[in-house]
């Protein structure tokens, strides 16, 4: 077991790169990403785990980065929106008008991307279970539903 | 190809799916200091003393600020609000002190070390308590405040901020002509905007005195004007920058944290200071949506023709005026809904309470009267045993009628309500019936409602557009409306591309607003951006083409009138092959021999509201907007009569928007509005404890609609052009919300067989209403 009692330089694996960063034991991953690494794609919306705007993937699973300490991610693979390069869900969100203000979008994209990797044939129930973790205040969710379904089935639902 | 009526992708689409889009909350620089407020735990209390000594000694602290530092009063209607409370607090969540420190952690720690001694006062916790003769005074100086809006009349010695009167026609005649009278009382609680990006601002004062503010605002020009006015700084010395905004819904139209950011920066010698609301502060400390109560009495003939409307609205503005009185005025002026009523008597009162203070919220008060009117319409239909849809058709507003404010209705300034109702009738399959008992015992019920809304803007609301060009012949488009989500930057680019007959990919939009660079746009509010900036950009395109033709005429040896513009090229109408490309003109034309003429071409266009008339103080006669977009909405639910629960099946809108510029964007905005309306209808409300504490200040307790809880959405557009609108377009962004709460209440009332005249309608409320709440057992 690693014990970290004070600010320590960690070597984190983020978006396929190793990044050295000075981390205090109390720092959340959201804080480290945004304030120390300039990865501002993950957004603070509640810092209480309720809105999902800060969602990132840790070892391919969605995690709300406001609810995990950076020190807990040692040795794990962290993927943020900045590390998503031309994956199908991005194009699908664009083409399905899956956002308006865009503030919740990074979080939704990370959940959707992970869902598509883990459950490529997810049914409605599974989709709902996964996407209820996040909040969008602008859309009526129909656009987001169309976006995720279009990559799961391979066709755009109109 | 035409650009109007086309699903053009958002200009910023790829920024927003890659994390590249920067919001103000992403402005995290290592040289920034952090500010944080300490908020009041009381709804109403005297501040006996504040001890800042421990906080000041805390690590990293540069300043601890109380209301005694720079004591000012702010407010766009009534100057009644200190940015940091002084002497007393008037709502739970009000800022009482502010700490500036190096890091977020230091500032959080120090805030907790401030010691405040309060003496609690009796709390005004409802509209009823506010207007009672024994009510404690929330503002002792209510009669003495400066009112930038000269039409409001706060009453000294009371909690009453303003009283708007509408007097139209002859009420005695109206009641005499009525065979039936409907009465009802409604209640809509305060609630939150809940934009996903909490409000935040950064301020810095440069060595020469210039103030630079970057903020998540819908109204950067208002920030500049208010900071200038309140702190006595020349407007030209204030620069306000707004990048992408993470949702707003009216909540970011008031100057709020910008005052605190400026004060904080000033307290530390002008250094750059950032202040950002936590979610809890955003809900409890920053302004919210109004609460309203109404009493409505409506008279009609046995044929269902409305003859008289008497309505009283009370608007719970909370502890400070905010934008409340202006919404109270909007409620009064449009109080009939889109129905022709010749005799109208409406009083709309704005009152102070010890609740959260308020600002504009999607619909600008119109949800309140729409809810009351649509419940009244259903009760009328029920009493007369008429079809709810037919009764709305019979009273639908049309050309030649007048508003409650006596302004004239034209087809152009409203649209075709009957066409909307008929479209809705079809889309929600009204013919199959509006209350159907399914074989499994579930009850499927449909409720409908009609809506309208206007801008209620200042009479001088204006917009400007500036265009410059690049050497490749492409265009830079710059205007002062912020991108808060509705895709305005793209819509305006579409209008420009259409006018210039060019590829929209060659139009580059300045996505931020910078008050030093961008031509002024009043505020990004009131669903007015397409209309106002759209008109301005049309003029800018005309100005640009005139210059291009004048220059091209010299080069092509003809007159400007003989030329046309298309595909970034100026050419002869009678010989299209003979022409010249923009790129050879836009920075000045260079003759093959070497000499050059003209210089960079700059296009400009402006728009200002015309013919608006402030309401007469006695009769309410006047004109509050240029058009009243209208439409009809329906909600279908499935009600479980055993469990008192319901599911949302469908929500539908048929709206006359004049002209759809971008169909997918327009549909998205209407659906988003319906979703918010369903939120108000089903769950959203501020819950105040007996002593006025706001109890649901987090997203764990203030619930929003989640993915999968949404119904199937149906959106239909009717296009009756607005003659003075850009390509005939009327405003639409807010409108999806308006009649949804009323339509939902109508559906539930019909399903349950009892009246639901207050929001939100939870299963618990249905159970209590149905059973009296007595027979609960485990």
PDB file of N, CA and C in Angstrom, chain A residues 24 27 31 34-35 38 40-41 43-46 48-51 81-82 90-91 93-95 97 99-105 109 127-128 131-132 134-135 137-145, chain B residues 7-10 13-14 16-19 21-23 25-26 28 104-105 192-194 196-197 245-247 249 279 484-485 664-665 667-669 671-672 676 684 699-700 704-707 710 713:
ATOM      1  N   UNK A  24      -1.590  17.122  -3.513  1.00  0.00           N
ATOM      2  CA  UNK A  24      -1.834  16.990  -2.075  1.00  0.00           C
ATOM      3  C   UNK A  24      -2.815  15.834  -1.865  1.00  0.00           C
ATOM      4  N   UNK A  27      -6.456  16.589  -2.709  1.00  0.00           N
ATOM      5  CA  UNK A  27      -6.869  17.084  -4.036  1.00  0.00           C
ATOM      6  C   UNK A  27      -7.783  16.088  -4.740  1.00  0.00           C
ATOM      7  N   UNK A  31      -9.857  18.727  -9.509  1.00  0.00           N
ATOM      8  CA  UNK A  31      -8.983  19.864  -9.207  1.00  0.00           C
ATOM      9  C   UNK A  31      -7.638  19.698  -9.911  1.00  0.00           C
ATOM     10  N   UNK A  34      -8.051  20.194 -13.785  1.00  0.00           N
ATOM     11  CA  UNK A  34      -8.370  21.554 -14.240  1.00  0.00           C
ATOM     12  C   UNK A  34      -7.327  22.572 -13.810  1.00  0.00           C
ATOM     13  N   UNK A  35      -7.006  22.570 -12.513  1.00  0.00           N
ATOM     14  CA  UNK A  35      -6.180  23.654 -11.989  1.00  0.00           C
ATOM     15  C   UNK A  35      -4.687  23.428 -12.179  1.00  0.00           C
ATOM     16  N   UNK A  38      -4.468  21.972 -16.637  1.00  0.00           N
ATOM     17  CA  UNK A  38      -5.118  22.740 -17.699  1.00  0.00           C
ATOM     18  C   UNK A  38      -6.097  21.932 -18.531  1.00  0.00           C
ATOM     19  N   UNK A  40      -9.385  21.406 -18.858  1.00  0.00           N
ATOM     20  CA  UNK A  40     -10.613  21.996 -18.335  1.00  0.00           C
ATOM     21  C   UNK A  40     -11.869  21.431 -18.988  1.00  0.00           C
ATOM     22  N   UNK A  41     -11.699  20.388 -19.788  1.00  0.00           N
ATOM     23  CA  UNK A  41     -12.887  19.780 -20.413  1.00  0.00           C
ATOM     24  C   UNK A  41     -13.839  19.195 -19.385  1.00  0.00           C
ATOM     25  N   UNK A  43     -15.918  19.474 -16.239  1.00  0.00           N
ATOM     26  CA  UNK A  43     -16.452  20.711 -15.648  1.00  0.00           C
ATOM     27  C   UNK A  43     -16.952  20.493 -14.231  1.00  0.00           C
ATOM     28  N   UNK A  44     -16.775  21.485 -13.367  1.00  0.00           N
ATOM     29  CA  UNK A  44     -17.434  21.422 -12.072  1.00  0.00           C
ATOM     30  C   UNK A  44     -18.888  21.889 -12.243  1.00  0.00           C
ATOM     31  N   UNK A  45     -19.843  21.079 -11.794  1.00  0.00           N
ATOM     32  CA  UNK A  45     -21.242  21.510 -11.878  1.00  0.00           C
ATOM     33  C   UNK A  45     -21.888  21.497 -10.511  1.00  0.00           C
ATOM     34  N   UNK A  46     -21.392  20.618  -9.638  1.00  0.00           N
ATOM     35  CA  UNK A  46     -21.957  20.549  -8.284  1.00  0.00           C
ATOM     36  C   UNK A  46     -20.901  20.145  -7.267  1.00  0.00           C
ATOM     37  N   UNK A  48     -20.385  17.424  -6.057  1.00  0.00           N
ATOM     38  CA  UNK A  48     -21.095  16.623  -5.071  1.00  0.00           C
ATOM     39  C   UNK A  48     -21.556  15.305  -5.687  1.00  0.00           C
ATOM     40  N   UNK A  49     -21.132  15.047  -6.924  1.00  0.00           N
ATOM     41  CA  UNK A  49     -21.492  13.783  -7.555  1.00  0.00           C
ATOM     42  C   UNK A  49     -22.886  13.717  -8.125  1.00  0.00           C
ATOM     43  N   UNK A  50     -23.587  14.856  -8.199  1.00  0.00           N
ATOM     44  CA  UNK A  50     -24.984  14.826  -8.634  1.00  0.00           C
ATOM     45  C   UNK A  50     -25.181  15.105 -10.120  1.00  0.00           C
ATOM     46  N   UNK A  51     -24.239  15.833 -10.765  1.00  0.00           N
ATOM     47  CA  UNK A  51     -24.533  16.323 -12.114  1.00  0.00           C
ATOM     48  C   UNK A  51     -23.746  15.614 -13.220  1.00  0.00           C
ATOM     49  N   UNK A  81     -11.951  14.161 -21.798  1.00  0.00           N
ATOM     50  CA  UNK A  81     -12.494  14.545 -23.108  1.00  0.00           C
ATOM     51  C   UNK A  81     -11.371  14.965 -24.065  1.00  0.00           C
ATOM     52  N   UNK A  82     -10.321  15.565 -23.508  1.00  0.00           N
ATOM     53  CA  UNK A  82      -9.205  16.004 -24.367  1.00  0.00           C
ATOM     54  C   UNK A  82      -8.508  14.814 -25.010  1.00  0.00           C
ATOM     55  N   UNK A  90     -18.533  11.557 -30.635  1.00  0.00           N
ATOM     56  CA  UNK A  90     -18.350  13.004 -30.828  1.00  0.00           C
ATOM     57  C   UNK A  90     -19.095  13.469 -32.079  1.00  0.00           C
ATOM     58  N   UNK A  91     -18.887  12.749 -33.171  1.00  0.00           N
ATOM     59  CA  UNK A  91     -19.552  13.096 -34.428  1.00  0.00           C
ATOM     60  C   UNK A  91     -21.066  12.960 -34.250  1.00  0.00           C
ATOM     61  N   UNK A  93     -22.850  13.307 -31.503  1.00  0.00           N
ATOM     62  CA  UNK A  93     -23.397  14.445 -30.744  1.00  0.00           C
ATOM     63  C   UNK A  93     -23.532  15.672 -31.647  1.00  0.00           C
ATOM     64  N   UNK A  94     -22.533  15.881 -32.496  1.00  0.00           N
ATOM     65  CA  UNK A  94     -22.581  17.032 -33.409  1.00  0.00           C
ATOM     66  C   UNK A  94     -23.773  16.891 -34.356  1.00  0.00           C
ATOM     67  N   UNK A  95     -23.908  15.733 -34.923  1.00  0.00           N
ATOM     68  CA  UNK A  95     -24.937  15.543 -35.960  1.00  0.00           C
ATOM     69  C   UNK A  95     -26.353  15.439 -35.402  1.00  0.00           C
ATOM     70  N   UNK A  97     -27.382  17.213 -32.690  1.00  0.00           N
ATOM     71  CA  UNK A  97     -27.660  18.393 -31.861  1.00  0.00           C
ATOM     72  C   UNK A  97     -27.717  17.979 -30.387  1.00  0.00           C
ATOM     73  N   UNK A  99     -26.285  18.861 -27.808  1.00  0.00           N
ATOM     74  CA  UNK A  99     -25.910  19.850 -26.782  1.00  0.00           C
ATOM     75  C   UNK A  99     -26.389  21.216 -27.231  1.00  0.00           C
ATOM     76  N   UNK A 100     -26.489  22.107 -26.277  1.00  0.00           N
ATOM     77  CA  UNK A 100     -26.730  23.513 -26.593  1.00  0.00           C
ATOM     78  C   UNK A 100     -25.604  24.339 -25.984  1.00  0.00           C
ATOM     79  N   UNK A 101     -25.655  24.549 -24.654  1.00  0.00           N
ATOM     80  CA  UNK A 101     -24.567  25.344 -24.067  1.00  0.00           C
ATOM     81  C   UNK A 101     -23.257  24.574 -24.065  1.00  0.00           C
ATOM     82  N   UNK A 102     -23.323  23.249 -24.011  1.00  0.00           N
ATOM     83  CA  UNK A 102     -22.110  22.436 -24.113  1.00  0.00           C
ATOM     84  C   UNK A 102     -21.411  22.152 -22.803  1.00  0.00           C
ATOM     85  N   UNK A 103     -21.923  22.691 -21.708  1.00  0.00           N
ATOM     86  CA  UNK A 103     -21.202  22.570 -20.441  1.00  0.00           C
ATOM     87  C   UNK A 103     -21.268  21.143 -19.881  1.00  0.00           C
ATOM     88  N   UNK A 104     -22.379  20.453 -20.114  1.00  0.00           N
ATOM     89  CA  UNK A 104     -22.502  19.083 -19.607  1.00  0.00           C
ATOM     90  C   UNK A 104     -21.935  18.066 -20.593  1.00  0.00           C
ATOM     91  N   UNK A 105     -21.566  18.542 -21.787  1.00  0.00           N
ATOM     92  CA  UNK A 105     -21.285  17.652 -22.907  1.00  0.00           C
ATOM     93  C   UNK A 105     -20.096  16.720 -22.680  1.00  0.00           C
ATOM     94  N   UNK A 109     -20.364  12.751 -22.986  1.00  0.00           N
ATOM     95  CA  UNK A 109     -19.576  12.043 -24.003  1.00  0.00           C
ATOM     96  C   UNK A 109     -18.750  10.926 -23.380  1.00  0.00           C
ATOM     97  N   UNK A 127     -29.085   1.768 -21.294  1.00  0.00           N
ATOM     98  CA  UNK A 127     -28.745   3.145 -21.688  1.00  0.00           C
ATOM     99  C   UNK A 127     -29.241   4.121 -20.622  1.00  0.00           C
ATOM    100  N   UNK A 128     -30.483   3.907 -20.204  1.00  0.00           N
ATOM    101  CA  UNK A 128     -31.065   4.809 -19.215  1.00  0.00           C
ATOM    102  C   UNK A 128     -30.292   4.741 -17.897  1.00  0.00           C
ATOM    103  N   UNK A 131     -27.001   6.685 -18.413  1.00  0.00           N
ATOM    104  CA  UNK A 131     -27.043   8.120 -18.681  1.00  0.00           C
ATOM    105  C   UNK A 131     -27.786   8.926 -17.612  1.00  0.00           C
ATOM    106  N   UNK A 132     -28.480   8.230 -16.703  1.00  0.00           N
ATOM    107  CA  UNK A 132     -29.134   8.967 -15.616  1.00  0.00           C
ATOM    108  C   UNK A 132     -28.130   9.548 -14.634  1.00  0.00           C
ATOM    109  N   UNK A 134     -25.948  11.652 -15.327  1.00  0.00           N
ATOM    110  CA  UNK A 134     -25.576  13.016 -15.730  1.00  0.00           C
ATOM    111  C   UNK A 134     -26.803  13.889 -15.933  1.00  0.00           C
ATOM    112  N   UNK A 135     -26.605  15.195 -15.787  1.00  0.00           N
ATOM    113  CA  UNK A 135     -27.698  16.145 -15.988  1.00  0.00           C
ATOM    114  C   UNK A 135     -27.418  17.072 -17.158  1.00  0.00           C
ATOM    115  N   UNK A 137     -29.341  20.607 -18.696  1.00  0.00           N
ATOM    116  CA  UNK A 137     -30.426  21.547 -18.444  1.00  0.00           C
ATOM    117  C   UNK A 137     -30.960  22.172 -19.742  1.00  0.00           C
ATOM    118  N   UNK A 138     -30.211  22.068 -20.826  1.00  0.00           N
ATOM    119  CA  UNK A 138     -30.630  22.754 -22.061  1.00  0.00           C
ATOM    120  C   UNK A 138     -31.538  21.885 -22.923  1.00  0.00           C
ATOM    121  N   UNK A 139     -31.139  20.652 -23.155  1.00  0.00           N
ATOM    122  CA  UNK A 139     -31.906  19.820 -24.082  1.00  0.00           C
ATOM    123  C   UNK A 139     -33.028  19.122 -23.328  1.00  0.00           C
ATOM    124  N   UNK A 140     -33.872  18.443 -24.074  1.00  0.00           N
ATOM    125  CA  UNK A 140     -34.902  17.610 -23.456  1.00  0.00           C
ATOM    126  C   UNK A 140     -34.460  16.153 -23.419  1.00  0.00           C
ATOM    127  N   UNK A 141     -33.181  15.894 -23.589  1.00  0.00           N
ATOM    128  CA  UNK A 141     -32.529  14.573 -23.596  1.00  0.00           C
ATOM    129  C   UNK A 141     -32.784  13.762 -24.869  1.00  0.00           C
ATOM    130  N   UNK A 142     -33.771  14.130 -25.658  1.00  0.00           N
ATOM    131  CA  UNK A 142     -34.068  13.348 -26.866  1.00  0.00           C
ATOM    132  C   UNK A 142     -32.857  13.320 -27.798  1.00  0.00           C
ATOM    133  N   UNK A 143     -32.191  14.479 -27.916  1.00  0.00           N
ATOM    134  CA  UNK A 143     -31.044  14.573 -28.818  1.00  0.00           C
ATOM    135  C   UNK A 143     -29.910  13.664 -28.339  1.00  0.00           C
ATOM    136  N   UNK A 144     -29.734  13.618 -27.026  1.00  0.00           N
ATOM    137  CA  UNK A 144     -28.658  12.790 -26.457  1.00  0.00           C
ATOM    138  C   UNK A 144     -28.999  11.311 -26.663  1.00  0.00           C
ATOM    139  N   UNK A 145     -30.272  10.992 -26.483  1.00  0.00           N
ATOM    140  CA  UNK A 145     -30.726   9.613 -26.713  1.00  0.00           C
ATOM    141  C   UNK A 145     -30.473   9.217 -28.177  1.00  0.00           C
TER     142      UNK A 145
ATOM    143  N   UNK B   7     -30.566  22.932 -41.605  1.00  0.00           N
ATOM    144  CA  UNK B   7     -29.936  22.457 -40.370  1.00  0.00           C
ATOM    145  C   UNK B   7     -28.427  22.650 -40.416  1.00  0.00           C
ATOM    146  N   UNK B   8     -28.002  23.889 -40.414  1.00  0.00           N
ATOM    147  CA  UNK B   8     -26.561  24.156 -40.404  1.00  0.00           C
ATOM    148  C   UNK B   8     -25.973  23.759 -39.057  1.00  0.00           C
ATOM    149  N   UNK B   9     -24.863  23.036 -39.089  1.00  0.00           N
ATOM    150  CA  UNK B   9     -24.201  22.649 -37.845  1.00  0.00           C
ATOM    151  C   UNK B   9     -23.738  23.900 -37.113  1.00  0.00           C
ATOM    152  N   UNK B  10     -23.796  23.816 -35.787  1.00  0.00           N
ATOM    153  CA  UNK B  10     -23.307  24.913 -34.977  1.00  0.00           C
ATOM    154  C   UNK B  10     -21.855  25.225 -35.293  1.00  0.00           C
ATOM    155  N   UNK B  13     -19.633  23.620 -32.798  1.00  0.00           N
ATOM    156  CA  UNK B  13     -19.949  22.228 -32.479  1.00  0.00           C
ATOM    157  C   UNK B  13     -18.713  21.417 -32.097  1.00  0.00           C
ATOM    158  N   UNK B  14     -17.663  21.500 -32.876  1.00  0.00           N
ATOM    159  CA  UNK B  14     -16.488  20.655 -32.598  1.00  0.00           C
ATOM    160  C   UNK B  14     -15.727  21.124 -31.376  1.00  0.00           C
ATOM    161  N   UNK B  16     -17.190  22.054 -28.765  1.00  0.00           N
ATOM    162  CA  UNK B  16     -17.951  21.578 -27.602  1.00  0.00           C
ATOM    163  C   UNK B  16     -17.919  20.060 -27.424  1.00  0.00           C
ATOM    164  N   UNK B  17     -17.487  19.321 -28.416  1.00  0.00           N
ATOM    165  CA  UNK B  17     -17.389  17.868 -28.224  1.00  0.00           C
ATOM    166  C   UNK B  17     -15.942  17.398 -28.031  1.00  0.00           C
ATOM    167  N   UNK B  18     -15.036  18.352 -27.915  1.00  0.00           N
ATOM    168  CA  UNK B  18     -13.622  17.978 -27.743  1.00  0.00           C
ATOM    169  C   UNK B  18     -13.014  18.581 -26.478  1.00  0.00           C
ATOM    170  N   UNK B  19     -13.800  19.350 -25.752  1.00  0.00           N
ATOM    171  CA  UNK B  19     -13.261  20.014 -24.564  1.00  0.00           C
ATOM    172  C   UNK B  19     -12.519  21.296 -24.902  1.00  0.00           C
ATOM    173  N   UNK B  21     -13.847  24.029 -26.117  1.00  0.00           N
ATOM    174  CA  UNK B  21     -14.660  25.209 -25.788  1.00  0.00           C
ATOM    175  C   UNK B  21     -14.303  25.703 -24.393  1.00  0.00           C
ATOM    176  N   UNK B  22     -13.984  26.975 -24.304  1.00  0.00           N
ATOM    177  CA  UNK B  22     -13.601  27.533 -23.004  1.00  0.00           C
ATOM    178  C   UNK B  22     -14.732  28.398 -22.452  1.00  0.00           C
ATOM    179  N   UNK B  23     -15.077  28.114 -21.230  1.00  0.00           N
ATOM    180  CA  UNK B  23     -16.085  28.893 -20.506  1.00  0.00           C
ATOM    181  C   UNK B  23     -15.350  29.773 -19.504  1.00  0.00           C
ATOM    182  N   UNK B  25     -15.599  29.740 -16.420  1.00  0.00           N
ATOM    183  CA  UNK B  25     -15.143  28.948 -15.263  1.00  0.00           C
ATOM    184  C   UNK B  25     -13.846  28.201 -15.573  1.00  0.00           C
ATOM    185  N   UNK B  26     -13.492  28.131 -16.840  1.00  0.00           N
ATOM    186  CA  UNK B  26     -12.232  27.475 -17.213  1.00  0.00           C
ATOM    187  C   UNK B  26     -11.048  28.443 -17.159  1.00  0.00           C
ATOM    188  N   UNK B  28      -8.609  29.669 -15.421  1.00  0.00           N
ATOM    189  CA  UNK B  28      -7.900  29.374 -14.179  1.00  0.00           C
ATOM    190  C   UNK B  28      -6.437  29.703 -14.414  1.00  0.00           C
ATOM    191  N   UNK B 104      -7.811  28.311  -3.446  1.00  0.00           N
ATOM    192  CA  UNK B 104      -9.193  27.944  -3.121  1.00  0.00           C
ATOM    193  C   UNK B 104      -9.273  27.363  -1.712  1.00  0.00           C
ATOM    194  N   UNK B 105      -8.272  26.532  -1.387  1.00  0.00           N
ATOM    195  CA  UNK B 105      -8.287  25.887  -0.077  1.00  0.00           C
ATOM    196  C   UNK B 105      -8.146  26.919   1.037  1.00  0.00           C
ATOM    197  N   UNK B 192     -35.168  27.509  -9.147  1.00  0.00           N
ATOM    198  CA  UNK B 192     -33.844  27.930  -9.610  1.00  0.00           C
ATOM    199  C   UNK B 192     -33.656  27.748 -11.115  1.00  0.00           C
ATOM    200  N   UNK B 193     -32.765  28.565 -11.679  1.00  0.00           N
ATOM    201  CA  UNK B 193     -32.439  28.443 -13.101  1.00  0.00           C
ATOM    202  C   UNK B 193     -31.662  27.158 -13.372  1.00  0.00           C
ATOM    203  N   UNK B 194     -30.727  26.886 -12.428  1.00  0.00           N
ATOM    204  CA  UNK B 194     -29.945  25.668 -12.523  1.00  0.00           C
ATOM    205  C   UNK B 194     -29.183  25.536 -13.846  1.00  0.00           C
ATOM    206  N   UNK B 196     -25.948  24.790 -15.852  1.00  0.00           N
ATOM    207  CA  UNK B 196     -24.917  23.841 -15.430  1.00  0.00           C
ATOM    208  C   UNK B 196     -23.614  24.533 -15.012  1.00  0.00           C
ATOM    209  N   UNK B 197     -23.273  25.642 -15.656  1.00  0.00           N
ATOM    210  CA  UNK B 197     -22.105  26.406 -15.202  1.00  0.00           C
ATOM    211  C   UNK B 197     -22.578  27.378 -14.126  1.00  0.00           C
ATOM    212  N   UNK B 245     -20.945  30.556 -22.523  1.00  0.00           N
ATOM    213  CA  UNK B 245     -21.638  30.545 -21.241  1.00  0.00           C
ATOM    214  C   UNK B 245     -22.354  29.205 -21.100  1.00  0.00           C
ATOM    215  N   UNK B 246     -22.144  28.569 -19.935  1.00  0.00           N
ATOM    216  CA  UNK B 246     -22.714  27.242 -19.710  1.00  0.00           C
ATOM    217  C   UNK B 246     -24.150  27.297 -19.229  1.00  0.00           C
ATOM    218  N   UNK B 247     -25.025  27.807 -20.079  1.00  0.00           N
ATOM    219  CA  UNK B 247     -26.445  27.902 -19.743  1.00  0.00           C
ATOM    220  C   UNK B 247     -26.721  29.153 -18.938  1.00  0.00           C
ATOM    221  N   UNK B 249     -30.593  30.895 -18.968  1.00  0.00           N
ATOM    222  CA  UNK B 249     -32.048  30.853 -18.741  1.00  0.00           C
ATOM    223  C   UNK B 249     -32.571  32.088 -18.019  1.00  0.00           C
ATOM    224  N   UNK B 279     -22.309  25.168  -6.183  1.00  0.00           N
ATOM    225  CA  UNK B 279     -23.702  24.933  -6.568  1.00  0.00           C
ATOM    226  C   UNK B 279     -24.659  25.439  -5.487  1.00  0.00           C
ATOM    227  N   UNK B 484     -24.936  31.522 -25.194  1.00  0.00           N
ATOM    228  CA  UNK B 484     -25.343  30.887 -23.938  1.00  0.00           C
ATOM    229  C   UNK B 484     -25.939  29.504 -24.170  1.00  0.00           C
ATOM    230  N   UNK B 485     -26.045  29.105 -25.423  1.00  0.00           N
ATOM    231  CA  UNK B 485     -26.563  27.770 -25.722  1.00  0.00           C
ATOM    232  C   UNK B 485     -27.486  27.688 -26.922  1.00  0.00           C
ATOM    233  N   UNK B 664     -33.364  22.151 -36.751  1.00  0.00           N
ATOM    234  CA  UNK B 664     -32.942  21.297 -35.639  1.00  0.00           C
ATOM    235  C   UNK B 664     -32.645  22.117 -34.384  1.00  0.00           C
ATOM    236  N   UNK B 665     -32.042  23.283 -34.590  1.00  0.00           N
ATOM    237  CA  UNK B 665     -31.781  24.157 -33.444  1.00  0.00           C
ATOM    238  C   UNK B 665     -33.099  24.609 -32.834  1.00  0.00           C
ATOM    239  N   UNK B 667     -36.057  23.195 -32.992  1.00  0.00           N
ATOM    240  CA  UNK B 667     -36.712  22.069 -32.335  1.00  0.00           C
ATOM    241  C   UNK B 667     -36.064  21.775 -30.976  1.00  0.00           C
ATOM    242  N   UNK B 668     -34.734  21.828 -30.940  1.00  0.00           N
ATOM    243  CA  UNK B 668     -34.005  21.589 -29.684  1.00  0.00           C
ATOM    244  C   UNK B 668     -34.380  22.605 -28.618  1.00  0.00           C
ATOM    245  N   UNK B 669     -34.527  23.862 -29.023  1.00  0.00           N
ATOM    246  CA  UNK B 669     -34.873  24.902 -28.052  1.00  0.00           C
ATOM    247  C   UNK B 669     -36.285  24.697 -27.511  1.00  0.00           C
ATOM    248  N   UNK B 671     -37.911  21.835 -27.361  1.00  0.00           N
ATOM    249  CA  UNK B 671     -37.900  20.647 -26.502  1.00  0.00           C
ATOM    250  C   UNK B 671     -37.280  20.973 -25.143  1.00  0.00           C
ATOM    251  N   UNK B 672     -36.185  21.726 -25.157  1.00  0.00           N
ATOM    252  CA  UNK B 672     -35.535  22.112 -23.898  1.00  0.00           C
ATOM    253  C   UNK B 672     -36.486  22.922 -23.023  1.00  0.00           C
ATOM    254  N   UNK B 676     -37.993  21.972 -19.263  1.00  0.00           N
ATOM    255  CA  UNK B 676     -37.993  22.841 -18.078  1.00  0.00           C
ATOM    256  C   UNK B 676     -39.401  23.032 -17.537  1.00  0.00           C
ATOM    257  N   UNK B 684     -39.816  20.924  -9.489  1.00  0.00           N
ATOM    258  CA  UNK B 684     -38.921  22.011  -9.087  1.00  0.00           C
ATOM    259  C   UNK B 684     -39.609  23.027  -8.184  1.00  0.00           C
ATOM    260  N   UNK B 699     -28.114  19.688  -5.707  1.00  0.00           N
ATOM    261  CA  UNK B 699     -28.790  18.894  -6.739  1.00  0.00           C
ATOM    262  C   UNK B 699     -29.236  17.528  -6.206  1.00  0.00           C
ATOM    263  N   UNK B 700     -28.848  17.234  -4.978  1.00  0.00           N
ATOM    264  CA  UNK B 700     -29.326  15.995  -4.364  1.00  0.00           C
ATOM    265  C   UNK B 700     -30.759  16.205  -3.873  1.00  0.00           C
ATOM    266  N   UNK B 704     -33.848  17.721 -10.744  1.00  0.00           N
ATOM    267  CA  UNK B 704     -34.145  18.064 -12.140  1.00  0.00           C
ATOM    268  C   UNK B 704     -34.593  16.802 -12.873  1.00  0.00           C
ATOM    269  N   UNK B 705     -35.165  16.994 -14.043  1.00  0.00           N
ATOM    270  CA  UNK B 705     -35.508  15.857 -14.889  1.00  0.00           C
ATOM    271  C   UNK B 705     -34.216  15.196 -15.375  1.00  0.00           C
ATOM    272  N   UNK B 706     -34.163  13.898 -15.248  1.00  0.00           N
ATOM    273  CA  UNK B 706     -32.999  13.138 -15.711  1.00  0.00           C
ATOM    274  C   UNK B 706     -33.312  12.442 -17.038  1.00  0.00           C
ATOM    275  N   UNK B 707     -32.253  11.990 -17.669  1.00  0.00           N
ATOM    276  CA  UNK B 707     -32.364  11.204 -18.898  1.00  0.00           C
ATOM    277  C   UNK B 707     -33.344  10.043 -18.674  1.00  0.00           C
ATOM    278  N   UNK B 710     -37.883  11.904 -19.567  1.00  0.00           N
ATOM    279  CA  UNK B 710     -38.504  12.790 -20.539  1.00  0.00           C
ATOM    280  C   UNK B 710     -39.576  12.041 -21.336  1.00  0.00           C
ATOM    281  N   UNK B 713     -41.311  13.860 -27.427  1.00  0.00           N
ATOM    282  CA  UNK B 713     -41.581  15.257 -27.777  1.00  0.00           C
ATOM    283  C   UNK B 713     -42.106  15.377 -29.197  1.00  0.00           C
TER     284      UNK B 713
END
